[in-house]
Each structure stands twice: as C-alpha cells, then as structure tokens.
Coordinates of C-alpha atoms in Angstrom, one line a residue:
Chain A
X262 CA -52.9 3.5 5.5
X263 CA -50.4 1.0 7.0
X264 CA -48.3 2.3 9.9
X265 CA -45.2 0.6 11.2
X266 CA -45.7 2.3 14.6
X267 CA -48.8 2.2 16.7
X268 CA -47.8 5.5 18.5
X269 CA -47.7 7.2 15.1
X270 CA -51.1 5.6 14.1
X271 CA -52.8 6.6 17.3
X272 CA -51.6 10.2 17.0
X273 CA -52.8 10.3 13.3
X274 CA -56.3 8.9 14.3
X275 CA -56.6 11.5 17.0
X276 CA -55.9 14.4 14.6
X277 CA -58.2 12.9 12.0
X278 CA -61.1 13.1 14.4
X279 CA -61.0 17.0 14.2
X280 CA -63.4 18.6 11.7
X281 CA -61.9 19.1 8.2
X282 CA -58.8 17.0 9.0
X283 CA -58.5 13.8 6.8
X284 CA -56.0 11.0 7.4
X285 CA -53.4 12.5 5.0
X286 CA -53.4 15.9 6.7
X287 CA -53.4 14.3 10.0
X288 CA -50.2 12.4 9.1
X289 CA -48.6 15.7 7.9
X290 CA -49.3 17.4 11.1
X291 CA -48.1 14.5 13.2
X292 CA -44.9 14.2 11.2
X293 CA -44.5 18.0 11.8
X294 CA -44.8 17.6 15.5
X295 CA -42.4 14.6 15.4
X296 CA -39.8 17.0 14.0
X297 CA -40.3 19.6 16.8
X298 CA -38.5 19.6 20.1
X299 CA -40.0 17.4 22.8
X300 CA -40.7 20.4 25.0
X301 CA -42.6 22.1 22.2
X302 CA -44.9 19.1 21.7
X303 CA -45.3 18.9 25.5
X304 CA -46.3 22.6 25.5
X305 CA -48.8 21.9 22.8
X306 CA -50.5 19.1 24.7
X307 CA -50.6 21.1 28.0
X308 CA -52.0 24.1 26.3
X309 CA -54.9 22.0 25.0
X310 CA -55.6 20.1 28.2
X311 CA -55.5 23.5 30.1
X312 CA -57.7 25.2 27.7
X313 CA -60.4 22.5 28.0
X314 CA -60.2 22.1 31.7
X315 CA -59.7 25.7 32.9
X316 CA -61.7 27.6 30.5
X317 CA -64.9 29.2 31.9
X318 CA -68.0 30.7 30.4
X319 CA -68.9 34.2 31.6
X320 CA -71.9 34.0 34.0
X321 CA -73.3 37.3 32.6
X322 CA -72.9 36.9 28.7
X323 CA -71.9 33.2 28.2
X324 CA -68.8 34.2 26.3
X325 CA -65.6 32.2 27.0
X326 CA -63.6 33.6 29.9
X327 CA -60.6 33.1 32.2
X328 CA -62.6 34.0 35.2
X329 CA -66.3 33.9 36.2
X330 CA -66.9 37.1 34.4
X331 CA -65.3 37.7 31.0
X332 CA -62.8 40.5 30.3
X333 CA -65.3 42.4 28.1
X334 CA -68.0 42.4 30.8
X335 CA -65.4 43.2 33.5
X336 CA -64.1 46.2 31.4
X337 CA -65.7 49.4 33.0
X338 CA -64.7 51.5 30.0
X339 CA -67.3 49.6 27.9
X340 CA -70.9 50.6 27.7
X341 CA -72.5 48.1 30.0
X342 CA -76.0 49.3 29.1
X343 CA -75.6 48.2 25.4
X344 CA -75.8 44.5 24.5
X345 CA -75.0 43.0 21.2
X346 CA -76.7 39.6 20.8
X347 CA -74.8 37.0 18.8
X348 CA -75.1 33.4 18.0
X349 CA -71.7 32.0 19.2
X350 CA -68.2 32.9 20.5
X351 CA -66.8 33.1 16.9
X352 CA -69.2 36.0 16.3
X353 CA -67.8 37.8 19.3
X354 CA -64.3 37.4 18.0
X355 CA -65.3 38.6 14.5
X356 CA -67.1 41.8 16.0
X357 CA -64.2 42.5 18.4
X358 CA -61.8 42.4 15.5
X359 CA -63.6 45.4 13.9
X360 CA -62.7 47.4 17.0
X361 CA -65.9 49.4 16.5
X362 CA -68.1 48.1 19.1
X363 CA -67.7 49.3 22.7
X364 CA -70.7 47.7 24.4
X365 CA -71.0 44.2 25.8
X366 CA -72.2 41.0 24.3
X367 CA -74.6 38.1 25.0
X368 CA -74.0 34.7 23.3
X369 CA -77.1 32.8 22.6
X370 CA -75.4 29.5 21.7
X371 CA -77.5 29.2 18.4
X372 CA -80.7 30.3 17.0
X373 CA -84.3 29.0 17.3
X374 CA -84.5 26.2 14.7
X375 CA -87.3 23.6 15.3
X376 CA -86.1 21.4 12.4
X377 CA -82.8 21.0 14.3
X378 CA -84.6 20.6 17.5
X379 CA -83.4 23.9 18.9
X380 CA -86.1 25.6 20.9
X381 CA -85.9 28.8 23.0
X382 CA -85.1 26.7 26.1
X383 CA -81.8 25.3 24.6
X384 CA -80.6 28.9 24.2
X385 CA -79.4 31.6 26.6
X386 CA -82.6 33.6 26.1
X387 CA -84.0 33.6 29.6
X388 CA -80.7 35.0 31.0
X389 CA -80.8 37.7 28.4
X390 CA -84.3 38.8 29.2
X391 CA -83.4 38.7 32.9
X392 CA -80.2 40.6 32.3
X393 CA -82.0 43.4 30.3
X394 CA -84.7 43.7 33.1
X395 CA -82.3 43.8 36.0
X396 CA -79.7 46.1 34.5
X397 CA -82.0 48.5 32.7
X398 CA -80.3 48.0 29.4
X399 CA -80.9 50.9 27.0
X400 CA -80.2 49.1 23.7
X401 CA -80.2 45.6 22.4
X402 CA -78.5 45.1 19.0
X403 CA -79.1 41.8 17.2
X404 CA -76.2 40.5 15.2
X405 CA -77.6 37.3 14.1
X406 CA -77.4 35.3 10.7
X407 CA -79.7 36.8 8.0
X408 CA -81.8 33.6 7.9
X409 CA -85.4 32.7 8.7
X410 CA -84.1 31.0 11.9
X411 CA -82.2 34.3 12.8
X412 CA -85.2 36.5 12.1
X413 CA -87.6 34.1 14.1
X414 CA -85.1 34.4 17.0
X415 CA -85.1 38.2 16.8
X416 CA -89.0 38.2 16.7
X417 CA -89.3 35.8 19.6
X418 CA -86.8 37.7 21.9
X419 CA -88.1 41.2 20.9
X420 CA -91.6 40.4 22.2
X421 CA -90.2 39.4 25.6
X422 CA -88.0 42.5 26.1
X423 CA -89.3 45.5 28.0
X424 CA -91.1 48.0 25.7
X425 CA -88.8 50.9 26.7
X426 CA -85.7 49.0 25.5
X427 CA -84.4 50.2 22.1
X428 CA -84.0 47.2 19.7
X429 CA -81.9 47.3 16.6
X430 CA -80.2 44.8 14.1
X431 CA -77.0 45.3 12.2
X432 CA -77.6 46.6 8.7
X433 CA -78.3 44.3 5.8
X434 CA -77.1 45.3 2.4
X435 CA -74.4 45.1 -0.3
X436 CA -71.0 44.1 1.2
X437 CA -68.0 46.3 0.4
X438 CA -66.4 44.8 -2.6
X439 CA -69.5 42.9 -3.5
X440 CA -70.7 43.1 -7.2
X441 CA -74.3 44.4 -7.4
X442 CA -75.4 41.9 -10.2
X443 CA -74.4 38.9 -8.1
X444 CA -76.4 40.1 -5.0
X445 CA -79.6 38.1 -4.3
X446 CA -82.9 39.9 -4.7
X447 CA -83.7 39.9 -1.0
X448 CA -80.6 41.6 -0.2
X449 CA -80.9 44.1 -3.1
X450 CA -84.5 44.8 -2.2
X451 CA -83.6 45.4 1.5
X452 CA -80.7 47.7 0.7
X453 CA -83.0 49.8 -1.5
X454 CA -85.6 50.0 1.3
X455 CA -83.0 51.0 3.9
X456 CA -81.1 53.4 1.6
X457 CA -78.9 56.0 3.3
X458 CA -78.3 59.7 2.6
X459 CA -75.1 60.1 0.7
X460 CA -73.7 62.6 3.3
X461 CA -73.7 59.9 6.0
X462 CA -72.3 57.3 3.7
X463 CA -69.3 59.3 2.6
X464 CA -68.5 60.6 6.1
X465 CA -68.5 56.9 7.4
X466 CA -65.9 55.7 5.1
Chain B
X259 CA -58.1 38.4 16.2
X260 CA -59.3 39.6 19.6
X261 CA -60.0 36.9 22.2
X262 CA -61.7 37.5 25.6
X263 CA -59.8 34.5 27.0
X264 CA -56.0 33.9 27.1
X265 CA -56.5 30.2 27.5
X266 CA -58.4 30.2 24.1
X267 CA -55.8 32.5 22.5
X268 CA -53.0 30.2 23.6
X269 CA -54.7 27.2 22.2
X270 CA -55.4 28.9 18.9
X271 CA -51.9 30.1 18.6
X272 CA -50.5 26.5 19.2
X273 CA -52.7 25.1 16.5
X274 CA -51.8 27.9 14.1
X275 CA -48.1 26.9 14.3
X276 CA -48.9 23.7 12.5
X277 CA -48.3 23.6 8.8
X278 CA -51.3 24.6 6.6
X279 CA -53.4 25.7 9.7
X280 CA -54.2 29.3 9.7
X281 CA -55.8 31.3 12.5
X282 CA -59.4 30.7 11.4
X283 CA -58.9 26.9 11.0
X284 CA -57.1 26.9 14.3
X285 CA -60.0 28.6 16.0
X286 CA -62.4 26.1 14.5
X287 CA -60.4 23.2 15.8
X288 CA -60.0 24.7 19.3
X289 CA -63.8 25.4 19.5
X290 CA -64.4 21.8 18.4
X291 CA -62.1 20.6 21.2
X292 CA -64.0 22.8 23.7
X293 CA -67.2 21.0 22.9
X294 CA -65.7 17.6 23.5
X295 CA -65.6 15.7 26.8
X296 CA -62.6 16.7 29.1
X297 CA -61.3 13.1 29.0
X298 CA -61.3 13.1 25.2
X299 CA -59.2 16.2 25.0
X300 CA -56.9 14.8 27.8
X301 CA -56.5 11.6 25.6
X302 CA -55.7 13.8 22.5
X303 CA -53.0 15.6 24.6
X304 CA -51.5 12.5 26.0
X305 CA -51.4 10.7 22.6
X306 CA -49.4 13.6 21.1
X307 CA -47.0 13.6 24.1
X308 CA -46.5 10.0 24.2
X309 CA -45.9 9.9 20.4
X310 CA -43.2 12.5 20.6
X311 CA -41.5 11.1 23.6
X312 CA -41.8 7.4 23.1
X313 CA -41.5 7.0 19.2
X314 CA -38.2 5.4 18.2
X315 CA -36.4 5.2 14.8
X316 CA -35.5 1.7 13.6
X317 CA -31.7 1.2 14.0
X318 CA -31.6 -0.8 10.8
X319 CA -33.8 1.2 8.3
X320 CA -34.5 4.5 10.1
X321 CA -38.3 4.0 9.8
X322 CA -40.5 5.1 12.8
X323 CA -40.8 2.2 15.2
X324 CA -42.3 1.3 18.6
X325 CA -39.0 -0.6 19.5
X326 CA -35.4 -0.5 18.4
X327 CA -36.2 -2.4 15.3
X328 CA -39.4 -1.6 13.4
X329 CA -42.1 -4.1 12.7
X330 CA -41.2 -4.4 9.0
X331 CA -37.6 -5.3 9.8
X332 CA -38.6 -7.6 12.6
X333 CA -41.1 -9.5 10.3
X334 CA -39.3 -12.7 9.3
X335 CA -41.8 -13.3 6.5
X336 CA -40.5 -10.3 4.6
X337 CA -37.7 -10.7 2.1
X338 CA -34.8 -9.3 4.2
X339 CA -32.3 -9.4 1.3
X340 CA -34.4 -6.9 -0.8
X341 CA -34.2 -3.1 0.2
X342 CA -36.4 -0.4 -1.1
X343 CA -34.7 2.9 -0.7
X344 CA -37.1 5.8 0.0
X345 CA -36.8 9.5 1.0
X346 CA -39.0 9.6 4.1
X347 CA -41.5 7.8 6.4
X348 CA -44.5 9.1 4.2
X349 CA -43.1 7.1 1.3
X350 CA -43.0 3.9 3.4
X351 CA -46.6 4.4 4.3
X352 CA -47.6 5.0 0.7
X353 CA -45.7 1.8 -0.5
X354 CA -47.1 -0.3 2.3
X355 CA -50.6 0.8 1.5
X356 CA -50.2 -0.9 -2.0
X357 CA -49.6 -4.2 -0.2
X358 CA -47.5 -5.3 -3.2
X359 CA -44.0 -5.1 -1.6
X360 CA -42.6 -7.8 0.6
X361 CA -39.1 -6.7 1.2
X362 CA -37.7 -4.1 3.6
X363 CA -37.0 -0.4 3.5
X364 CA -34.3 2.1 4.0
X365 CA -35.4 5.7 4.9
X366 CA -32.7 8.2 3.6
X367 CA -34.3 11.3 5.3
X368 CA -34.2 13.2 2.0
X369 CA -32.2 13.5 -1.3
X370 CA -28.9 15.1 -2.1
X371 CA -29.6 18.7 -2.9
X372 CA -26.6 21.0 -2.6
X373 CA -28.8 24.2 -3.2
X374 CA -30.7 23.3 0.0
X375 CA -27.5 22.4 1.9
X376 CA -28.2 18.7 1.9
X377 CA -25.1 16.6 1.2
X378 CA -24.5 12.8 1.4
X379 CA -23.4 13.2 5.0
X380 CA -26.8 14.5 6.1
X381 CA -28.6 11.5 4.7
X382 CA -28.6 7.9 6.0
X383 CA -26.4 6.7 3.1
X384 CA -23.5 5.2 5.0
X385 CA -25.7 2.9 7.0
X386 CA -27.4 1.8 3.7
X387 CA -24.0 0.9 2.2
X388 CA -22.8 -0.8 5.4
X389 CA -26.1 -2.7 5.6
X390 CA -25.9 -4.0 2.0
X391 CA -22.3 -5.0 2.5
X392 CA -22.9 -6.8 5.8
X393 CA -26.3 -8.5 5.0
X394 CA -25.3 -9.5 1.4
X395 CA -28.5 -7.8 0.0
X396 CA -29.4 -9.2 -3.4
X397 CA -31.5 -6.1 -4.7
X398 CA -31.7 -2.4 -3.9
X399 CA -34.8 -0.7 -5.4
X400 CA -34.8 3.0 -5.5
X401 CA -38.2 4.7 -5.0
X402 CA -37.2 8.4 -5.0
X403 CA -38.8 11.4 -6.5
X404 CA -38.3 11.7 -10.3
X405 CA -36.2 14.9 -10.0
X406 CA -32.6 15.8 -10.7
X407 CA -32.0 15.6 -7.0
X408 CA -33.4 12.1 -6.8
X409 CA -31.5 11.0 -9.9
X410 CA -28.2 12.4 -8.4
X411 CA -28.8 10.5 -5.2
X412 CA -29.5 7.3 -7.1
X413 CA -26.2 7.8 -9.1
X414 CA -24.2 8.6 -6.0
X415 CA -25.3 5.6 -3.9
X416 CA -25.2 3.2 -7.0
X417 CA -21.4 3.9 -7.4
X418 CA -20.8 2.9 -3.7
X419 CA -22.8 -0.3 -3.7
X420 CA -21.1 -3.7 -4.3
X421 CA -20.8 -4.5 -8.0
X422 CA -22.8 -7.8 -7.5
X423 CA -25.9 -6.1 -6.1
X424 CA -28.7 -5.7 -8.4
X425 CA -29.9 -2.1 -8.5
X426 CA -33.3 -1.1 -9.9
X427 CA -35.6 1.9 -9.8
X428 CA -39.4 2.0 -9.9
X429 CA -40.9 2.5 -13.3
X430 CA -41.6 6.0 -14.7
X431 CA -44.4 6.3 -17.1
X432 CA -47.9 7.5 -17.7
X433 CA -50.0 7.1 -14.5
X434 CA -53.2 5.1 -14.5
X435 CA -56.1 7.5 -15.3
X436 CA -53.5 10.0 -16.6
X437 CA -54.3 11.8 -20.0
X438 CA -51.5 11.2 -22.6
X439 CA -51.8 14.7 -24.0
X440 CA -51.2 16.3 -20.6
X441 CA -48.0 14.3 -19.8
X442 CA -44.8 16.2 -20.0
X443 CA -42.3 15.3 -22.7
X444 CA -39.8 13.7 -20.4
X445 CA -42.3 11.3 -18.9
X446 CA -43.7 10.5 -22.4
X447 CA -40.2 9.9 -23.8
X448 CA -39.2 7.6 -21.0
X449 CA -42.4 5.7 -21.2
X450 CA -41.8 5.1 -24.9
X451 CA -38.2 4.0 -24.3
X452 CA -39.3 1.6 -21.6
X453 CA -42.2 0.2 -23.4
X454 CA -43.6 -3.2 -22.3
X455 CA -44.8 -6.2 -24.2
X456 CA -48.7 -6.2 -24.2
X457 CA -48.8 -9.6 -22.7
X458 CA -47.0 -8.6 -19.5
X459 CA -49.1 -5.4 -19.4
X460 CA -52.4 -7.1 -19.8
X461 CA -51.7 -9.9 -17.3
X462 CA -50.5 -7.4 -14.6
X463 CA -53.8 -5.6 -14.5

C-alpha cells in the first residue's frame, strides 16, 4: 500500500500488528478513528495505556484485577472454599457470564504441554497447591480444555492436592444444540458412560 | 460479558466501538496488548493520538497529508495538469498501489446521493471546478463507483467543467480473472460496446 501521509501509515502499521488484523482492516479502523472527535481518539489511546500500565494480577488467583486482590476473591458472598481451575482469563469471563458459579477461580496460565515447552513450573500450580493447603479448600473443580494436555494437567495437579479435597471436572458430553451424528466417538462414548437419570436432566433445564 | 477488572472492561468497550469489531474480538485484541511490553502499548496509543491530532488534509486535493500540501501534489515529477477524481482516501491508496498513474488526485469525499442527504454542497466539487479553471487542467479522469450515484456525480461535475477540458472515466468491463457467465448484463453490455482492438489489448498485458 502507498500512503501519502506517514502519520496514517504508522497508525495502519500499529493496528496491523494486532492478531487477525490485516493491512486493509487496519486502514478501515484508522480511517474510522480519523472521522471521530479528537477527544474520543484521545480517550481511546489513554484507555489502552492505562489498561496496560495499571492493570494488576490477583495475588491469590492470578486473574486480572484493579487492585492486589481481584473483585471475585474479595467478594465475601462467594464460596471461598470452592476453587474452579481454568487455563486463562478468557475462561473466567466465559464462566462468569453463565452466572451459575459462586465460588472462586485459579488461573493456571496454560496447560502442561512438553511439546510447546510448557512444564509445571511455567504455570501457577505451586500457588494453587499452597492455596488449597492453607485455606482448607473443600472442592477443586477443573474446567480445562478436553485435550490430552488438559487431562495431563488435571492428573498432575490432582496427585499433589491433599487427599481430603474433593476434586471434580466439568461434564463432557453432547453440547446443547449439537447433532448426535456429528459428535466424535470419544465425546459420545463419555456421554454414554456418564449418563444421567432423566429426572435430574429435566429439572435442570 | 462479566469482567473482574474495570480497566479491562473499559479497554474492551473502546475496541468494540470500532467498525466490525465485536466484544469477543475486542477481548482478544486487549488480551494481546496486555501481553506486550508497556512501551509497545504506549507507542500504539501515542501513534493513534498523533495521527488524529496532527494529520492534515491537502488544501489542493483534500487527500490526507503531513503538511498543508500532500506529497503527491508537492511532487514536481507528477503531471499536475491531470486530475483523477475519486470518492475517498481509500481510493487514492488503491490507485497509488497500481503505480500506473502519474497525475494528481482530487478527493470528493463521497458521491451525490439525495437519499442519503448528500448534495453537491457537501462534497469538494467547488474546489475541483475552481482548481481546473485556475490551473488550466488538460484532463479530468473520473474513478468513481459504477453506480447511479457515481454516474450522477460525473454528469453534474462534467457540465460545470470548462468545455476545453478533456473528461474521461476509467474503463468498465470484465475484471481480470472474472468469469464471463457470472458478469451482470450491464457490465457485459458495456464491455461489448467499448470493445478494444486485439492489438492494443495484447500489448497492454
């Protein structure tokens, strides 16, 4: 692309560095910003800088936070003795959006994946073990990806948790709206194994 | 979406204001920025602010510019007596990328479209007429969208231009790589009307 303004070119290049944004999309976004009021663009820029510079990670669960402890951990109405272990911040947001979970979280920062060079020491596993021991957590719920790496991570952490702690994982099965014939064999086999009494199924809808 | 940090939430909301960016994409972009160095995010923000505050519009052709006159108008190697009339800045970038045009541009800022409330006075038409009269322009080339609005705009401007000015429009026809059977009747009819001698076609490839 040929630009007649280096200011425009620089802005397009900055946007094009973001994931999934090509040069053409970047140009569209920049031309949109160019049409906005100067104060609005200033506000956009300031919000990004502030977010990067002032955001903190919860010292207890490693979730993003505005303070040293995140708003979920600081909420006394939530069940502090119940911890849901997730891979990343995005999973916390997805689970919170269901408004069905009233416990706390622990963000691992990934799953054990030797091929990608991610071992237990790169993840927030030690802080989880320490937290469960110190707080006397009653239940640890794993909400990790249903992959070999996810299962390995569950297995690794479970062995390190105190024997009296209840350890569960979120249910695997056919998703609502999913077609049975398109489900993979593994999912289908597991959903048969873990079949539910019809009474509990109907009442939970 | 439920966020545990208002800094994160504000950043996501700012990104989601941009065209074609939904909440999920905005979150992905913000989490990407969060992983970058603080200086890189600072640079991103500054580039956007500077672009909006310092960018100028060329006083001659209304293209974006770093100075009062854009780099295309200021380039003495370009044919100043030839003006290509386009709708917007994006069209200038597209035409410049072909590296085939050595004249100058004039950005109208849209086309005449009464249904959208755009009349001749909302566009940079007066400055074009004035420029052609003052500079003694030899040729005005219209590169507008092949729509009724585009054709109306050409017709309106042409009547106001000096009679001695040569007025042309870019060729309409079947695009390279286009399938003949999928072309609309209008395009096919026009490309038959404006057929070219095979000699000129072969030599131009």
